[in-house]
Amino acid sequence: MILINIRSVATIVIVLIFITGCTKSEPKDSVNNITAIELECNTPISEAKCENQLFNDEESIKLFEEAINTAVENLGELDYSAEYNMTIFYSKDVTTNYHLSLGSHRTVKGLLVNQENTSQGYEISVDHANQLRDLVSKR
């Protein structure tokens, strides 16, 4: 039978209480809360008019967020032309930069590429790509 020194147990308990009690927990999504999304046009890849846009309303941000969160990793090599440089602004002055390509064909998936790793792309479903096309074109 192993005897544990009461002093050792008390010390461990105090350290654990100190660690858990003094750790300030951030509210969920405090860093990941999207405050705005900016689309900056690259050279147009189609004949469609392309304008820089800023989305900071809740409904638009939710559409972008759903498209990004459901995008699926593209397993092949990328050969693309970025239609937009997309900057996502989060609370606490954090940003992430992507290339976003939607095109105009409503039967084609969109493409999302994080600018920190341009060799890896993510496919945006046709449904989400069409929602983003509609959002971008109505402005």
GROMACS .gro file of C-alpha atoms in nm:
model
  139
    1MET     CA    1   0.000   0.000   0.000
    2ILE     CA    2   0.133   0.340  -0.089
    3LEU     CA    3   0.117   0.607   0.175
    4ILE     CA    4   0.087   0.959   0.045
    5ASN     CA    5   0.220   1.244   0.246
    6ILE     CA    6  -0.066   1.483   0.331
    7ARG     CA    7   0.165   1.777   0.277
    8SER     CA    8   0.239   1.663  -0.082
    9VAL     CA    9  -0.130   1.622  -0.160
   10ALA     CA   10  -0.210   1.964  -0.015
   11THR     CA   11   0.066   2.123  -0.221
   12ILE     CA   12  -0.060   1.961  -0.543
   13VAL     CA   13  -0.418   2.071  -0.471
   14ILE     CA   14  -0.310   2.429  -0.402
   15VAL     CA   15  -0.103   2.441  -0.723
   16LEU     CA   16  -0.397   2.307  -0.927
   17ILE     CA   17  -0.636   2.558  -0.772
   18PHE     CA   18  -0.391   2.838  -0.842
   19ILE     CA   19  -0.341   2.731  -1.205
   20THR     CA   20  -0.710   2.690  -1.282
   21GLY     CA   21  -0.825   2.986  -1.077
   22CYS     CA   22  -0.575   3.232  -1.219
   23THR     CA   23  -0.616   3.135  -1.580
   24LYS     CA   24  -0.831   3.398  -1.742
   25SER     CA   25  -1.060   3.232  -1.989
   26GLU     CA   26  -1.146   3.425  -2.301
   27PRO     CA   27  -1.507   3.430  -2.414
   28LYS     CA   28  -1.565   3.181  -2.693
   29ASP     CA   29  -1.489   3.332  -3.033
   30SER     CA   30  -1.340   3.648  -2.882
   31VAL     CA   31  -1.047   3.622  -3.121
   32ASN     CA   32  -1.236   3.442  -3.397
   33ASN     CA   33  -1.532   3.677  -3.411
   34ILE     CA   34  -1.545   3.808  -3.768
   35THR     CA   35  -1.613   4.179  -3.780
   36ALA     CA   36  -1.576   4.241  -4.155
   37ILE     CA   37  -1.478   4.083  -4.484
   38GLU     CA   38  -1.313   4.282  -4.760
   39LEU     CA   39  -1.295   4.170  -5.121
   40GLU     CA   40  -1.033   4.339  -5.335
   41CYS     CA   41  -1.062   4.273  -5.708
   42ASN     CA   42  -0.775   4.124  -5.895
   43THR     CA   43  -0.757   4.159  -6.270
   44PRO     CA   44  -1.099   4.038  -6.380
   45ILE     CA   45  -1.091   3.684  -6.516
   46SER     CA   46  -1.424   3.731  -6.685
   47GLU     CA   47  -1.604   4.011  -6.860
   48ALA     CA   48  -1.809   4.078  -6.547
   49LYS     CA   49  -1.756   4.405  -6.365
   50CYS     CA   50  -1.553   4.365  -6.049
   51GLU     CA   51  -1.553   4.615  -5.763
   52ASN     CA   52  -1.385   4.618  -5.425
   53GLN     CA   53  -1.639   4.550  -5.151
   54LEU     CA   54  -1.663   4.551  -4.774
   55PHE     CA   55  -1.910   4.331  -4.589
   56ASN     CA   56  -1.968   4.410  -4.224
   57ASP     CA   57  -2.333   4.316  -4.176
   58GLU     CA   58  -2.421   4.003  -3.982
   59GLU     CA   59  -2.607   3.829  -4.265
   60SER     CA   60  -2.322   3.866  -4.518
   61ILE     CA   61  -2.059   3.761  -4.266
   62LYS     CA   62  -2.267   3.453  -4.183
   63LEU     CA   63  -2.279   3.353  -4.553
   64PHE     CA   64  -1.902   3.384  -4.587
   65GLU     CA   65  -1.846   3.202  -4.259
   66GLU     CA   66  -2.064   2.907  -4.365
   67ALA     CA   67  -1.888   2.886  -4.703
   68ILE     CA   68  -1.545   2.890  -4.539
   69ASN     CA   69  -1.632   2.646  -4.260
   70THR     CA   70  -1.781   2.391  -4.501
   71ALA     CA   71  -1.512   2.419  -4.770
   72VAL     CA   72  -1.347   2.086  -4.848
   73GLU     CA   73  -0.974   2.035  -4.895
   74ASN     CA   74  -0.879   2.007  -5.262
   75LEU     CA   75  -0.657   1.704  -5.305
   76GLY     CA   76  -0.514   1.795  -5.646
   77GLU     CA   77  -0.262   2.050  -5.761
   78LEU     CA   78  -0.385   2.404  -5.797
   79ASP     CA   79  -0.397   2.591  -6.123
   80TYR     CA   80  -0.607   2.896  -6.060
   81SER     CA   81  -0.641   3.266  -6.109
   82ALA     CA   82  -0.758   3.452  -5.801
   83GLU     CA   83  -1.061   3.664  -5.866
   84TYR     CA   84  -1.044   3.839  -5.527
   85ASN     CA   85  -0.800   3.899  -5.248
   86MET     CA   86  -1.017   3.844  -4.943
   87THR     CA   87  -0.924   3.980  -4.603
   88ILE     CA   88  -1.116   3.860  -4.302
   89PHE     CA   89  -1.107   4.098  -4.008
   90TYR     CA   90  -1.153   3.946  -3.664
   91SER     CA   91  -1.194   4.112  -3.329
   92LYS     CA   92  -0.871   4.200  -3.151
   93ASP     CA   93  -0.713   4.329  -3.477
   94VAL     CA   94  -0.644   3.986  -3.624
   95THR     CA   95  -0.671   3.933  -4.001
   96THR     CA   96  -0.645   3.640  -4.240
   97ASN     CA   97  -0.587   3.674  -4.615
   98TYR     CA   98  -0.726   3.443  -4.881
   99HIS     CA   99  -0.759   3.420  -5.255
  100LEU     CA  100  -1.123   3.371  -5.350
  101SER     CA  101  -1.242   3.261  -5.691
  102LEU     CA  102  -1.614   3.229  -5.763
  103GLY     CA  103  -1.645   3.280  -6.139
  104SER     CA  104  -1.985   3.336  -6.292
  105HIS     CA  105  -2.093   2.982  -6.387
  106ARG     CA  106  -2.356   2.869  -6.138
  107THR     CA  107  -2.269   2.501  -6.176
  108VAL     CA  108  -1.906   2.544  -6.071
  109LYS     CA  109  -1.761   2.525  -5.719
  110GLY     CA  110  -1.573   2.818  -5.571
  111LEU     CA  111  -1.210   2.806  -5.461
  112LEU     CA  112  -1.060   2.939  -5.140
  113VAL     CA  113  -0.682   2.953  -5.087
  114ASN     CA  114  -0.513   3.082  -4.772
  115GLN     CA  115  -0.240   3.322  -4.887
  116GLU     CA  116  -0.001   3.173  -4.630
  117ASN     CA  117  -0.014   2.839  -4.813
  118THR     CA  118  -0.103   2.891  -5.179
  119SER     CA  119  -0.035   2.527  -5.267
  120GLN     CA  120  -0.344   2.413  -5.073
  121GLY     CA  121  -0.693   2.501  -5.188
  122TYR     CA  122  -1.040   2.442  -5.051
  123GLU     CA  123  -1.348   2.387  -5.264
  124ILE     CA  124  -1.659   2.584  -5.181
  125SER     CA  125  -1.977   2.393  -5.261
  126VAL     CA  126  -2.183   2.504  -5.562
  127ASP     CA  127  -2.464   2.606  -5.326
  128HIS     CA  128  -2.239   2.825  -5.108
  129ALA     CA  129  -2.054   2.961  -5.413
  130ASN     CA  130  -2.388   3.065  -5.565
  131GLN     CA  131  -2.490   3.237  -5.242
  132LEU     CA  132  -2.163   3.431  -5.245
  133ARG     CA  133  -2.201   3.511  -5.617
  134ASP     CA  134  -2.548   3.651  -5.550
  135LEU     CA  135  -2.422   3.852  -5.252
  136VAL     CA  136  -2.128   4.000  -5.443
  137SER     CA  137  -2.329   4.078  -5.755
  138LYS     CA  138  -2.615   4.257  -5.578
  139ARG     CA  139  -2.392   4.532  -5.443
   0.00000   0.00000   0.00000
